PDB file of C-alpha atoms in Angstrom:
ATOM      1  CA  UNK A   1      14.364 -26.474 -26.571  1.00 38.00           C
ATOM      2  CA  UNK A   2      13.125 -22.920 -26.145  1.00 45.00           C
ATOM      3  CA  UNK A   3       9.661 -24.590 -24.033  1.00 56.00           C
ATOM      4  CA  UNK A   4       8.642 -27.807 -23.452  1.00 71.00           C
ATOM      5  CA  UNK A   5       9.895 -31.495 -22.513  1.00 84.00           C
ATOM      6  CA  UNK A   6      13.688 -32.046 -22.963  1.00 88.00           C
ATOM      7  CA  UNK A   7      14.478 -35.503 -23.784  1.00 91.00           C
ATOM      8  CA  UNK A   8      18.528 -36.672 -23.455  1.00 91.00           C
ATOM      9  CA  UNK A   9      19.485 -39.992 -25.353  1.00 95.00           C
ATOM     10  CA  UNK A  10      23.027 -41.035 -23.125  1.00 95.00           C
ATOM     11  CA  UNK A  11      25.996 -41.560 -24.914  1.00 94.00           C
ATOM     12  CA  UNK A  12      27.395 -44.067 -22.254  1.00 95.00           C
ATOM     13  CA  UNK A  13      27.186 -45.753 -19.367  1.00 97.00           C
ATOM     14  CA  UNK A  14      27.244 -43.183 -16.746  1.00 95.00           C
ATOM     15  CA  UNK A  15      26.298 -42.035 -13.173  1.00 94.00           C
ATOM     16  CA  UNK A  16      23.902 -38.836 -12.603  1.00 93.00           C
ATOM     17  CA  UNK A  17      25.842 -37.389  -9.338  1.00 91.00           C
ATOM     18  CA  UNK A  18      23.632 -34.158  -9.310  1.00 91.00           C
ATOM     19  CA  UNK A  19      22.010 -31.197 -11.353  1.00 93.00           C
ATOM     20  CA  UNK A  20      22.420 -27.596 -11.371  1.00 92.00           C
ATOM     21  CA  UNK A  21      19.638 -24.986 -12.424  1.00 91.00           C
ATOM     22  CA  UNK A  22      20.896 -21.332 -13.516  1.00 91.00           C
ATOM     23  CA  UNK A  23      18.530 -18.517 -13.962  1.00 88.00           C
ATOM     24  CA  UNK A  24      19.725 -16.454 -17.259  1.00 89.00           C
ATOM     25  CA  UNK A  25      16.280 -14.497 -17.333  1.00 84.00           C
ATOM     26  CA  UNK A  26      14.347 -14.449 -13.809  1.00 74.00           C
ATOM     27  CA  UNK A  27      10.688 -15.142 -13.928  1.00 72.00           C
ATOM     28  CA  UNK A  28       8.243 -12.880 -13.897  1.00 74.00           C
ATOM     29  CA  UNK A  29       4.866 -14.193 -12.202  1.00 73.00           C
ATOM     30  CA  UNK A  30       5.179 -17.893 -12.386  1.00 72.00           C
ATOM     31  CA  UNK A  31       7.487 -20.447 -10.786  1.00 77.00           C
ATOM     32  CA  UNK A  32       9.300 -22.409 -12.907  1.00 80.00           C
ATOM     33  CA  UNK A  33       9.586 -26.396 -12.125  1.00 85.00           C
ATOM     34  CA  UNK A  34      11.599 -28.933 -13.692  1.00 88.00           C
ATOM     35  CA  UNK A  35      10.973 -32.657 -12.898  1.00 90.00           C
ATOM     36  CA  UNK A  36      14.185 -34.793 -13.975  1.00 92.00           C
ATOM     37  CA  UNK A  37      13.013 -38.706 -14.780  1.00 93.00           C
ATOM     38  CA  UNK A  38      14.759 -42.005 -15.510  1.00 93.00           C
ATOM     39  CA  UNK A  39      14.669 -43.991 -18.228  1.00 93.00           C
ATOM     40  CA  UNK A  40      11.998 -45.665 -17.033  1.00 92.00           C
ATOM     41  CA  UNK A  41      10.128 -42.765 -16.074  1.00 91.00           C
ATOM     42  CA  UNK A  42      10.481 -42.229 -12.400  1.00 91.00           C
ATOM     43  CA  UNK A  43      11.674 -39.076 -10.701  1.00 90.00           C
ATOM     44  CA  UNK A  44      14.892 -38.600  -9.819  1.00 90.00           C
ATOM     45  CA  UNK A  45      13.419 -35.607  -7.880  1.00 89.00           C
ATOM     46  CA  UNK A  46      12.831 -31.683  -8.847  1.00 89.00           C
ATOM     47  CA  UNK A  47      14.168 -28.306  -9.089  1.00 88.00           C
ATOM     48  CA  UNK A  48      11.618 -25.352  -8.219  1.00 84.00           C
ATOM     49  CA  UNK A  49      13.015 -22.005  -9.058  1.00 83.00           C
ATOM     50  CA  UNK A  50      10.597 -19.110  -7.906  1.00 81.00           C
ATOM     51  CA  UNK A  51       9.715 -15.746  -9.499  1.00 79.00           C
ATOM     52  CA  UNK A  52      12.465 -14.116  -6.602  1.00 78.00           C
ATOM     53  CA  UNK A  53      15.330 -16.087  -8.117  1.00 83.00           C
ATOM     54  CA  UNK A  54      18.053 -13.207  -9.979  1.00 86.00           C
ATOM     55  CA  UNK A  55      20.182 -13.799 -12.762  1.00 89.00           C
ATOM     56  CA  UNK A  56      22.964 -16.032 -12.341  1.00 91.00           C
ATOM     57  CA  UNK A  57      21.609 -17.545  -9.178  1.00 91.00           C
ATOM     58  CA  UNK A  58      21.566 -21.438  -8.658  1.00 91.00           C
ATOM     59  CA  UNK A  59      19.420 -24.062  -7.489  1.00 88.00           C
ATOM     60  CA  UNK A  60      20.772 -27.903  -7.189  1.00 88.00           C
ATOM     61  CA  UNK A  61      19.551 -31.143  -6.864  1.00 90.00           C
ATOM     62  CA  UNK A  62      22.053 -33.162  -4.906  1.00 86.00           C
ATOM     63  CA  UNK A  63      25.642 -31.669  -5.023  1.00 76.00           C
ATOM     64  CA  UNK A  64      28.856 -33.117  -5.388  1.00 67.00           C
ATOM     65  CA  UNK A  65      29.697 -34.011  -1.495  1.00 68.00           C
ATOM     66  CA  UNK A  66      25.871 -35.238  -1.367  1.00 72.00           C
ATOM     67  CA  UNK A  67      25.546 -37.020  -4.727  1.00 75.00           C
ATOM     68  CA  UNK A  68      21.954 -38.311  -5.817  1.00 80.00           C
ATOM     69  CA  UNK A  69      21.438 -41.936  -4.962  1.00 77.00           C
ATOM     70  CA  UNK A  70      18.133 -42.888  -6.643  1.00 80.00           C
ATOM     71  CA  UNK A  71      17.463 -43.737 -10.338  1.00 87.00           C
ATOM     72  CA  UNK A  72      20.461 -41.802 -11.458  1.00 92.00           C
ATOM     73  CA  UNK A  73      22.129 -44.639 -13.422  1.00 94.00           C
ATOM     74  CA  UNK A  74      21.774 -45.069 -17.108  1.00 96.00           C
ATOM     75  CA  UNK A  75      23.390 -47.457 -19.605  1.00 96.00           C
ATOM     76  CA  UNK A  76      24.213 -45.742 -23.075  1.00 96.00           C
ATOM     77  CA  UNK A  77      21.630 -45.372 -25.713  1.00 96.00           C
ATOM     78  CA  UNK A  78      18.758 -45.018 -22.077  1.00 96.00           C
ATOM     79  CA  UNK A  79      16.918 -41.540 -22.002  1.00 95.00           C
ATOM     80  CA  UNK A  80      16.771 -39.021 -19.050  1.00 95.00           C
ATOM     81  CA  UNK A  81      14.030 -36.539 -19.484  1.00 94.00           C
ATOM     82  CA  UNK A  82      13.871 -32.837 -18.281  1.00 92.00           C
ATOM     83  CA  UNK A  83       9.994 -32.571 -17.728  1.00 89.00           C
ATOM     84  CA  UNK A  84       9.258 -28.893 -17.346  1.00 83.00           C
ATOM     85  CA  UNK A  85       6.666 -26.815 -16.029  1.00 76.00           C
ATOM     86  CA  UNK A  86       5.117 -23.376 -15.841  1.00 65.00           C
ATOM     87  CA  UNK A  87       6.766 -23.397 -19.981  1.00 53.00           C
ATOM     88  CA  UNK A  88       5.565 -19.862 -20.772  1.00 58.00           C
ATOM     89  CA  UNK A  89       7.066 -16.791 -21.867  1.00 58.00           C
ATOM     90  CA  UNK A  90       6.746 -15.212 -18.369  1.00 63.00           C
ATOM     91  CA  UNK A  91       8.868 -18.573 -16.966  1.00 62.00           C
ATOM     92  CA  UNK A  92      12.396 -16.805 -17.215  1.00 76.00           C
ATOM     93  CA  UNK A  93      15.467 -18.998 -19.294  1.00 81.00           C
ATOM     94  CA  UNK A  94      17.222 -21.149 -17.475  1.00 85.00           C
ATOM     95  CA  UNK A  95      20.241 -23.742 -18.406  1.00 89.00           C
ATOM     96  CA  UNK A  96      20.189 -27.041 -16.979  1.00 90.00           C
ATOM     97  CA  UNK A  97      23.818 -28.551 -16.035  1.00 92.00           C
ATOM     98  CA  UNK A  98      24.179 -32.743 -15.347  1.00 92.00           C
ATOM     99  CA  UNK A  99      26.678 -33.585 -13.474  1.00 92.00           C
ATOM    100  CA  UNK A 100      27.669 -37.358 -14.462  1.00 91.00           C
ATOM    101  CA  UNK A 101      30.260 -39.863 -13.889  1.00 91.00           C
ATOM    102  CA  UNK A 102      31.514 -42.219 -16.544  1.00 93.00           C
ATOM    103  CA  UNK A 103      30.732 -45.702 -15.770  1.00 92.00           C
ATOM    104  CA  UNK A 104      33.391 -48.167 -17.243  1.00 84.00           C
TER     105      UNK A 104
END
């Protein structure tokens, strides 16, 4: 979605271990937020990127030696959202990588 809300339906059972923001267009007078929720709705925390951050740059929630640990499971078919903020024109591009571990 070019703005807006960014709903994922999961195709298994998995395990959100962390999330990676990267800036492909920096900002240019707003920071950009993005809220990532369960599918129940609660926050698995946020990513704030401000109007400094440069192409290519990252931010993460969690990382892979300290892994999230709160509402980051999801059966298949369960929805994590992407709740965005700040979803102007002047809020920059950004791609959003999940990091997740197959449950079996």
């Amino acid at each position: 979605a070019a703005v807006g809300n960014v709903n994922f339906t999961m195709p298994y059972k998995c395990t959100i271990t962390h999330i990676v923001v990267t800036a492909l267009e920096p900002t240019l007078n707003d920071t950009y937020t993005a809220t990532y929720k369960d599918n129940g709705g609660a926050s698995m925390g946020s990513i704030d990127v401000p109007t400094s951050m440069a192409i290519g740059n990252k931010a993460t929630l969690a990382s892979s030696g300290s892994p999230l640990s709160a509402n980051n499971a999801f059966n298949r078919d369960q929805n994590f959202l992407i709740e965005a903020t700040k979803t102007t024109k002047s809020s920059g591009a950004y791609l959003h990588s999940i990091y997740a571990l197959k449950v079996t």
